[in-house]
Amino acid sequence: MRWVFIGESQMKGSRVLKSALALLLGGMAFSTAFAQQHVSEKEQRELDEETAVAVRNLLSRVSSLSVDEAIRRIQLETAMAPLIQDIQQKYAARLAGISIEQLPDFHVLVRLNGEGAVPPRQWATAAGSVRVEFSSGHPFTSEEFSNRLEDIRREVQAAIPGFVGLTGHVGDNEAEVRIRGDARDARKYQDILARLQRVYGVKLRFKTSVVPEKNAARAFGYAASARV
């Protein structure tokens, strides 16, 4: 899945790829064995802590996994990073999102705009083999979806005083509009949401809260979106 942070919103669009790209782009894409040979004891401890945190987070979301399987999947995610970048480049004109799926088994799901089908494939990595599935027919690319969410954000912010943020997922072509208030406030502004949905072709729904929420800073990027 992709996470897109936009304006005063956090938009969950294709989930930048969980720990795979985070580890790679952060300079952490080393296997444990490699790290033990090439980094200092302090750096090794920090690397082990990063791995432990990633494993703990995965186990909290997929409780059926063993510790060994969780470690294997984290190692696969790290090893897959260059291959995922290749997919991003190859399908840049059609890419709606890339997600690392944990259930029913570990695999990569690539969502594409348009109807041209792409057969599944297997990736061979230093950490093992990974299945890659392709899903075609999504209405927008990730960039198109991000642009639409930005336009929706501007209009909602101008029309609804209690607007807090926007969270959208390109794979489902939907977004959640967060506002301060309760169900009565949501009904009050429902016509605005219906109009924006017709104009931009994105499924919209309200999420209300009486607790103030700090608006997110503007930024754009990919985030891993594993469905668990």
PDB file of C-alpha atoms in Angstrom, residues 26-212:
ATOM      1  CA  GLY A  26      18.166   4.381   5.426  1.00  0.00           C
ATOM      2  CA  GLY A  27      21.393   2.594   4.639  1.00  0.00           C
ATOM      3  CA  MET A  28      20.374  -0.417   6.706  1.00  0.00           C
ATOM      4  CA  ALA A  29      19.974  -2.995   3.941  1.00  0.00           C
ATOM      5  CA  PHE A  30      22.581  -5.440   5.181  1.00  0.00           C
ATOM      6  CA  SER A  31      22.039  -9.036   6.124  1.00  0.00           C
ATOM      7  CA  THR A  32      22.914  -9.894   9.710  1.00  0.00           C
ATOM      8  CA  ALA A  33      25.798 -12.097   8.588  1.00  0.00           C
ATOM      9  CA  PHE A  34      27.257  -9.352   6.392  1.00  0.00           C
ATOM     10  CA  ALA A  35      26.846  -6.769   9.139  1.00  0.00           C
ATOM     11  CA  GLN A  36      28.669  -8.933  11.662  1.00  0.00           C
ATOM     12  CA  GLN A  37      31.728  -8.930   9.408  1.00  0.00           C
ATOM     13  CA  HIS A  38      31.756  -5.287   8.328  1.00  0.00           C
ATOM     14  CA  VAL A  39      30.470  -3.055  11.124  1.00  0.00           C
ATOM     15  CA  SER A  40      31.616  -2.174  14.596  1.00  0.00           C
ATOM     16  CA  GLU A  41      30.205  -3.810  17.726  1.00  0.00           C
ATOM     17  CA  LYS A  42      28.147  -0.675  18.459  1.00  0.00           C
ATOM     18  CA  GLU A  43      26.771  -0.588  14.907  1.00  0.00           C
ATOM     19  CA  GLN A  44      25.993  -4.310  15.101  1.00  0.00           C
ATOM     20  CA  ARG A  45      23.990  -3.781  18.308  1.00  0.00           C
ATOM     21  CA  GLU A  46      22.051  -0.980  16.637  1.00  0.00           C
ATOM     22  CA  LEU A  47      21.399  -3.170  13.584  1.00  0.00           C
ATOM     23  CA  ASP A  48      20.218  -6.029  15.805  1.00  0.00           C
ATOM     24  CA  GLU A  49      17.890  -3.612  17.610  1.00  0.00           C
ATOM     25  CA  GLU A  50      16.426  -2.441  14.271  1.00  0.00           C
ATOM     26  CA  THR A  51      15.796  -6.058  13.278  1.00  0.00           C
ATOM     27  CA  ALA A  52      14.256  -6.855  16.661  1.00  0.00           C
ATOM     28  CA  VAL A  53      11.884  -3.903  16.390  1.00  0.00           C
ATOM     29  CA  ALA A  54      10.845  -4.914  12.848  1.00  0.00           C
ATOM     30  CA  VAL A  55      10.234  -8.514  13.965  1.00  0.00           C
ATOM     31  CA  ARG A  56       8.274  -7.400  17.027  1.00  0.00           C
ATOM     32  CA  ASN A  57       6.078  -5.107  14.914  1.00  0.00           C
ATOM     33  CA  LEU A  58       5.391  -7.899  12.418  1.00  0.00           C
ATOM     34  CA  LEU A  59       4.486 -10.387  15.165  1.00  0.00           C
ATOM     35  CA  SER A  60       2.088  -7.871  16.700  1.00  0.00           C
ATOM     36  CA  ARG A  61       0.198  -7.714  13.381  1.00  0.00           C
ATOM     37  CA  VAL A  62       0.445 -11.379  12.378  1.00  0.00           C
ATOM     38  CA  SER A  63       0.262 -13.326  15.616  1.00  0.00           C
ATOM     39  CA  SER A  64       0.201 -16.708  13.843  1.00  0.00           C
ATOM     40  CA  LEU A  65       3.847 -16.381  12.762  1.00  0.00           C
ATOM     41  CA  SER A  66       6.730 -17.997  14.579  1.00  0.00           C
ATOM     42  CA  VAL A  67       9.713 -15.840  15.504  1.00  0.00           C
ATOM     43  CA  ASP A  68      11.850 -17.644  12.917  1.00  0.00           C
ATOM     44  CA  GLU A  69       9.290 -17.026  10.175  1.00  0.00           C
ATOM     45  CA  ALA A  70       9.022 -13.345  11.145  1.00  0.00           C
ATOM     46  CA  ILE A  71      12.804 -13.003  10.933  1.00  0.00           C
ATOM     47  CA  ARG A  72      12.797 -14.744   7.536  1.00  0.00           C
ATOM     48  CA  ARG A  73      10.161 -12.337   6.210  1.00  0.00           C
ATOM     49  CA  ILE A  74      12.039  -9.280   7.444  1.00  0.00           C
ATOM     50  CA  GLN A  75      15.168 -10.584   5.711  1.00  0.00           C
ATOM     51  CA  LEU A  76      13.162 -11.134   2.520  1.00  0.00           C
ATOM     52  CA  GLU A  77      11.777  -7.599   2.646  1.00  0.00           C
ATOM     53  CA  THR A  78      15.309  -6.227   2.882  1.00  0.00           C
ATOM     54  CA  ALA A  79      16.562  -8.422   0.041  1.00  0.00           C
ATOM     55  CA  MET A  80      13.594  -7.468  -2.171  1.00  0.00           C
ATOM     56  CA  ALA A  81      14.209  -3.732  -2.081  1.00  0.00           C
ATOM     57  CA  PRO A  82      16.236  -3.490  -5.330  1.00  0.00           C
ATOM     58  CA  LEU A  83      13.697  -5.719  -7.123  1.00  0.00           C
ATOM     59  CA  ILE A  84      10.830  -3.512  -5.965  1.00  0.00           C
ATOM     60  CA  GLN A  85      12.652  -0.489  -7.296  1.00  0.00           C
ATOM     61  CA  ASP A  86      12.964  -2.278 -10.651  1.00  0.00           C
ATOM     62  CA  ILE A  87       9.181  -2.859 -10.673  1.00  0.00           C
ATOM     63  CA  GLN A  88       8.587   0.820  -9.899  1.00  0.00           C
ATOM     64  CA  GLN A  89      10.729   1.835 -12.853  1.00  0.00           C
ATOM     65  CA  LYS A  90       9.395  -0.762 -15.297  1.00  0.00           C
ATOM     66  CA  TYR A  91       5.710  -0.002 -14.597  1.00  0.00           C
ATOM     67  CA  ALA A  92       6.061   3.688 -13.735  1.00  0.00           C
ATOM     68  CA  ALA A  93       3.388   4.698 -16.274  1.00  0.00           C
ATOM     69  CA  ARG A  94       0.817   2.242 -14.825  1.00  0.00           C
ATOM     70  CA  LEU A  95       1.779   1.835 -11.188  1.00  0.00           C
ATOM     71  CA  ALA A  96      -1.064   2.233  -8.692  1.00  0.00           C
ATOM     72  CA  GLY A  97       0.824   0.745  -5.784  1.00  0.00           C
ATOM     73  CA  ILE A  98       3.030  -1.982  -4.376  1.00  0.00           C
ATOM     74  CA  SER A  99       2.287  -3.791  -1.131  1.00  0.00           C
ATOM     75  CA  ILE A 100       3.911  -6.530   0.886  1.00  0.00           C
ATOM     76  CA  GLU A 101       1.144  -8.956   1.815  1.00  0.00           C
ATOM     77  CA  GLN A 102       1.508 -11.133   4.892  1.00  0.00           C
ATOM     78  CA  LEU A 103      -1.664 -13.238   4.593  1.00  0.00           C
ATOM     79  CA  PRO A 104      -2.650 -15.813   3.533  1.00  0.00           C
ATOM     80  CA  ASP A 105       1.056 -16.129   2.739  1.00  0.00           C
ATOM     81  CA  PHE A 106       3.998 -13.816   2.189  1.00  0.00           C
ATOM     82  CA  HIS A 107       4.008 -12.243  -1.283  1.00  0.00           C
ATOM     83  CA  VAL A 108       4.244  -8.942  -3.126  1.00  0.00           C
ATOM     84  CA  LEU A 109       1.165  -7.421  -4.757  1.00  0.00           C
ATOM     85  CA  VAL A 110       1.659  -4.928  -7.600  1.00  0.00           C
ATOM     86  CA  ARG A 111      -1.433  -2.891  -8.520  1.00  0.00           C
ATOM     87  CA  LEU A 112      -1.566  -1.486 -12.043  1.00  0.00           C
ATOM     88  CA  ASN A 113      -3.730   1.040 -13.845  1.00  0.00           C
ATOM     89  CA  GLY A 114      -5.369  -0.192 -17.042  1.00  0.00           C
ATOM     90  CA  GLU A 115      -6.509  -3.592 -18.271  1.00  0.00           C
ATOM     91  CA  GLY A 116      -3.306  -5.194 -19.565  1.00  0.00           C
ATOM     92  CA  ALA A 117      -2.758  -8.337 -17.475  1.00  0.00           C
ATOM     93  CA  VAL A 118       0.707  -9.265 -16.201  1.00  0.00           C
ATOM     94  CA  PRO A 119       1.451 -12.887 -15.225  1.00  0.00           C
ATOM     95  CA  PRO A 120       2.759 -13.680 -11.728  1.00  0.00           C
ATOM     96  CA  ARG A 121       6.439 -14.324 -11.241  1.00  0.00           C
ATOM     97  CA  GLN A 122       8.934 -15.573  -8.677  1.00  0.00           C
ATOM     98  CA  TRP A 123      11.779 -13.466  -7.356  1.00  0.00           C
ATOM     99  CA  ALA A 124      14.973 -15.214  -6.287  1.00  0.00           C
ATOM    100  CA  THR A 125      16.793 -13.288  -3.577  1.00  0.00           C
ATOM    101  CA  ALA A 126      19.694 -14.008  -1.252  1.00  0.00           C
ATOM    102  CA  ALA A 127      17.122 -14.571   1.510  1.00  0.00           C
ATOM    103  CA  GLY A 128      14.867 -16.917  -0.492  1.00  0.00           C
ATOM    104  CA  SER A 129      12.152 -16.925  -3.151  1.00  0.00           C
ATOM    105  CA  VAL A 130       9.197 -14.505  -3.222  1.00  0.00           C
ATOM    106  CA  ARG A 131       5.992 -14.681  -5.268  1.00  0.00           C
ATOM    107  CA  VAL A 132       4.880 -11.522  -7.061  1.00  0.00           C
ATOM    108  CA  GLU A 133       1.230 -11.085  -8.059  1.00  0.00           C
ATOM    109  CA  PHE A 134      -0.101  -8.363 -10.386  1.00  0.00           C
ATOM    110  CA  SER A 135      -3.567  -6.805 -10.147  1.00  0.00           C
ATOM    111  CA  SER A 136      -4.721  -4.772 -13.184  1.00  0.00           C
ATOM    112  CA  GLY A 137      -7.725  -2.530 -13.754  1.00  0.00           C
ATOM    113  CA  HIS A 138      -7.188   0.090 -11.053  1.00  0.00           C
ATOM    114  CA  PRO A 139      -8.666   3.446 -12.122  1.00  0.00           C
ATOM    115  CA  PHE A 140      -5.705   5.676 -11.205  1.00  0.00           C
ATOM    116  CA  THR A 141      -1.957   5.519 -10.953  1.00  0.00           C
ATOM    117  CA  SER A 142      -0.500   6.436  -7.589  1.00  0.00           C
ATOM    118  CA  GLU A 143       0.472   9.873  -8.920  1.00  0.00           C
ATOM    119  CA  GLU A 144      -3.001  10.510 -10.326  1.00  0.00           C
ATOM    120  CA  PHE A 145      -4.580   9.404  -7.068  1.00  0.00           C
ATOM    121  CA  SER A 146      -2.263  11.664  -5.050  1.00  0.00           C
ATOM    122  CA  ASN A 147      -3.162  14.640  -7.240  1.00  0.00           C
ATOM    123  CA  ARG A 148      -6.877  13.962  -6.786  1.00  0.00           C
ATOM    124  CA  LEU A 149      -6.483  13.732  -3.034  1.00  0.00           C
ATOM    125  CA  GLU A 150      -4.646  17.036  -3.015  1.00  0.00           C
ATOM    126  CA  ASP A 151      -7.537  18.662  -4.917  1.00  0.00           C
ATOM    127  CA  ILE A 152     -10.070  17.061  -2.566  1.00  0.00           C
ATOM    128  CA  ARG A 153      -8.103  18.278   0.446  1.00  0.00           C
ATOM    129  CA  ARG A 154      -8.156  21.857  -0.784  1.00  0.00           C
ATOM    130  CA  GLU A 155     -11.899  21.800  -1.386  1.00  0.00           C
ATOM    131  CA  VAL A 156     -12.743  20.103   1.905  1.00  0.00           C
ATOM    132  CA  GLN A 157     -10.500  22.452   3.850  1.00  0.00           C
ATOM    133  CA  ALA A 158     -12.277  25.452   2.304  1.00  0.00           C
ATOM    134  CA  ALA A 159     -15.789  24.054   2.812  1.00  0.00           C
ATOM    135  CA  ILE A 160     -15.655  22.331   6.211  1.00  0.00           C
ATOM    136  CA  PRO A 161     -14.406  24.338   9.225  1.00  0.00           C
ATOM    137  CA  GLY A 162     -13.650  21.241  11.293  1.00  0.00           C
ATOM    138  CA  PHE A 163     -11.492  19.539   8.657  1.00  0.00           C
ATOM    139  CA  VAL A 164      -8.496  17.735  10.171  1.00  0.00           C
ATOM    140  CA  GLY A 165      -6.988  15.485   7.515  1.00  0.00           C
ATOM    141  CA  LEU A 166      -7.382  13.037   4.675  1.00  0.00           C
ATOM    142  CA  THR A 167      -6.312   9.395   4.527  1.00  0.00           C
ATOM    143  CA  GLY A 168      -6.549   7.670   1.161  1.00  0.00           C
ATOM    144  CA  HIS A 169      -5.649   4.235  -0.193  1.00  0.00           C
ATOM    145  CA  VAL A 170      -5.074   4.047  -3.921  1.00  0.00           C
ATOM    146  CA  GLY A 171      -5.545   0.279  -4.063  1.00  0.00           C
ATOM    147  CA  ASP A 172      -9.151   0.619  -2.888  1.00  0.00           C
ATOM    148  CA  ASN A 173      -9.692   3.982  -4.609  1.00  0.00           C
ATOM    149  CA  GLU A 174     -11.126   5.433  -1.405  1.00  0.00           C
ATOM    150  CA  ALA A 175     -10.313   8.078   1.158  1.00  0.00           C
ATOM    151  CA  GLU A 176     -11.345   8.943   4.692  1.00  0.00           C
ATOM    152  CA  VAL A 177     -12.057  12.584   5.500  1.00  0.00           C
ATOM    153  CA  ARG A 178     -11.332  13.299   9.159  1.00  0.00           C
ATOM    154  CA  ILE A 179     -13.315  16.090  10.807  1.00  0.00           C
ATOM    155  CA  ARG A 180     -13.859  17.347  14.338  1.00  0.00           C
ATOM    156  CA  GLY A 181     -17.381  16.638  15.482  1.00  0.00           C
ATOM    157  CA  ASP A 182     -19.872  13.797  15.690  1.00  0.00           C
ATOM    158  CA  ALA A 183     -22.368  11.963  13.470  1.00  0.00           C
ATOM    159  CA  ARG A 184     -24.560  15.074  13.202  1.00  0.00           C
ATOM    160  CA  ASP A 185     -21.659  17.042  11.747  1.00  0.00           C
ATOM    161  CA  ALA A 186     -20.975  14.273   9.254  1.00  0.00           C
ATOM    162  CA  ARG A 187     -24.611  14.347   8.084  1.00  0.00           C
ATOM    163  CA  LYS A 188     -24.463  18.138   7.845  1.00  0.00           C
ATOM    164  CA  TYR A 189     -21.611  17.998   5.322  1.00  0.00           C
ATOM    165  CA  GLN A 190     -22.610  14.811   3.495  1.00  0.00           C
ATOM    166  CA  ASP A 191     -23.715  16.707   0.379  1.00  0.00           C
ATOM    167  CA  ILE A 192     -20.220  18.184   0.034  1.00  0.00           C
ATOM    168  CA  LEU A 193     -18.686  14.732   0.247  1.00  0.00           C
ATOM    169  CA  ALA A 194     -21.129  13.325  -2.325  1.00  0.00           C
ATOM    170  CA  ARG A 195     -20.308  16.128  -4.785  1.00  0.00           C
ATOM    171  CA  LEU A 196     -16.555  15.610  -4.428  1.00  0.00           C
ATOM    172  CA  GLN A 197     -16.978  11.899  -4.907  1.00  0.00           C
ATOM    173  CA  ARG A 198     -18.796  12.479  -8.195  1.00  0.00           C
ATOM    174  CA  VAL A 199     -16.269  15.014  -9.423  1.00  0.00           C
ATOM    175  CA  TYR A 200     -13.077  13.108  -8.579  1.00  0.00           C
ATOM    176  CA  GLY A 201     -14.214   9.483  -8.817  1.00  0.00           C
ATOM    177  CA  VAL A 202     -12.845   8.589  -5.387  1.00  0.00           C
ATOM    178  CA  LYS A 203     -14.998   6.893  -2.742  1.00  0.00           C
ATOM    179  CA  LEU A 204     -15.158   9.203   0.279  1.00  0.00           C
ATOM    180  CA  ARG A 205     -16.357   8.744   3.839  1.00  0.00           C
ATOM    181  CA  PHE A 206     -16.209  10.788   7.036  1.00  0.00           C
ATOM    182  CA  LYS A 207     -14.402   9.871  10.215  1.00  0.00           C
ATOM    183  CA  THR A 208     -15.406  12.093  13.125  1.00  0.00           C
ATOM    184  CA  SER A 209     -13.633  12.792  16.381  1.00  0.00           C
ATOM    185  CA  VAL A 210     -14.304  15.129  19.290  1.00  0.00           C
ATOM    186  CA  VAL A 211     -10.627  14.992  20.264  1.00  0.00           C
ATOM    187  CA  PRO A 212      -8.437  17.623  18.526  1.00  0.00           C
TER     188      PRO A 212
END
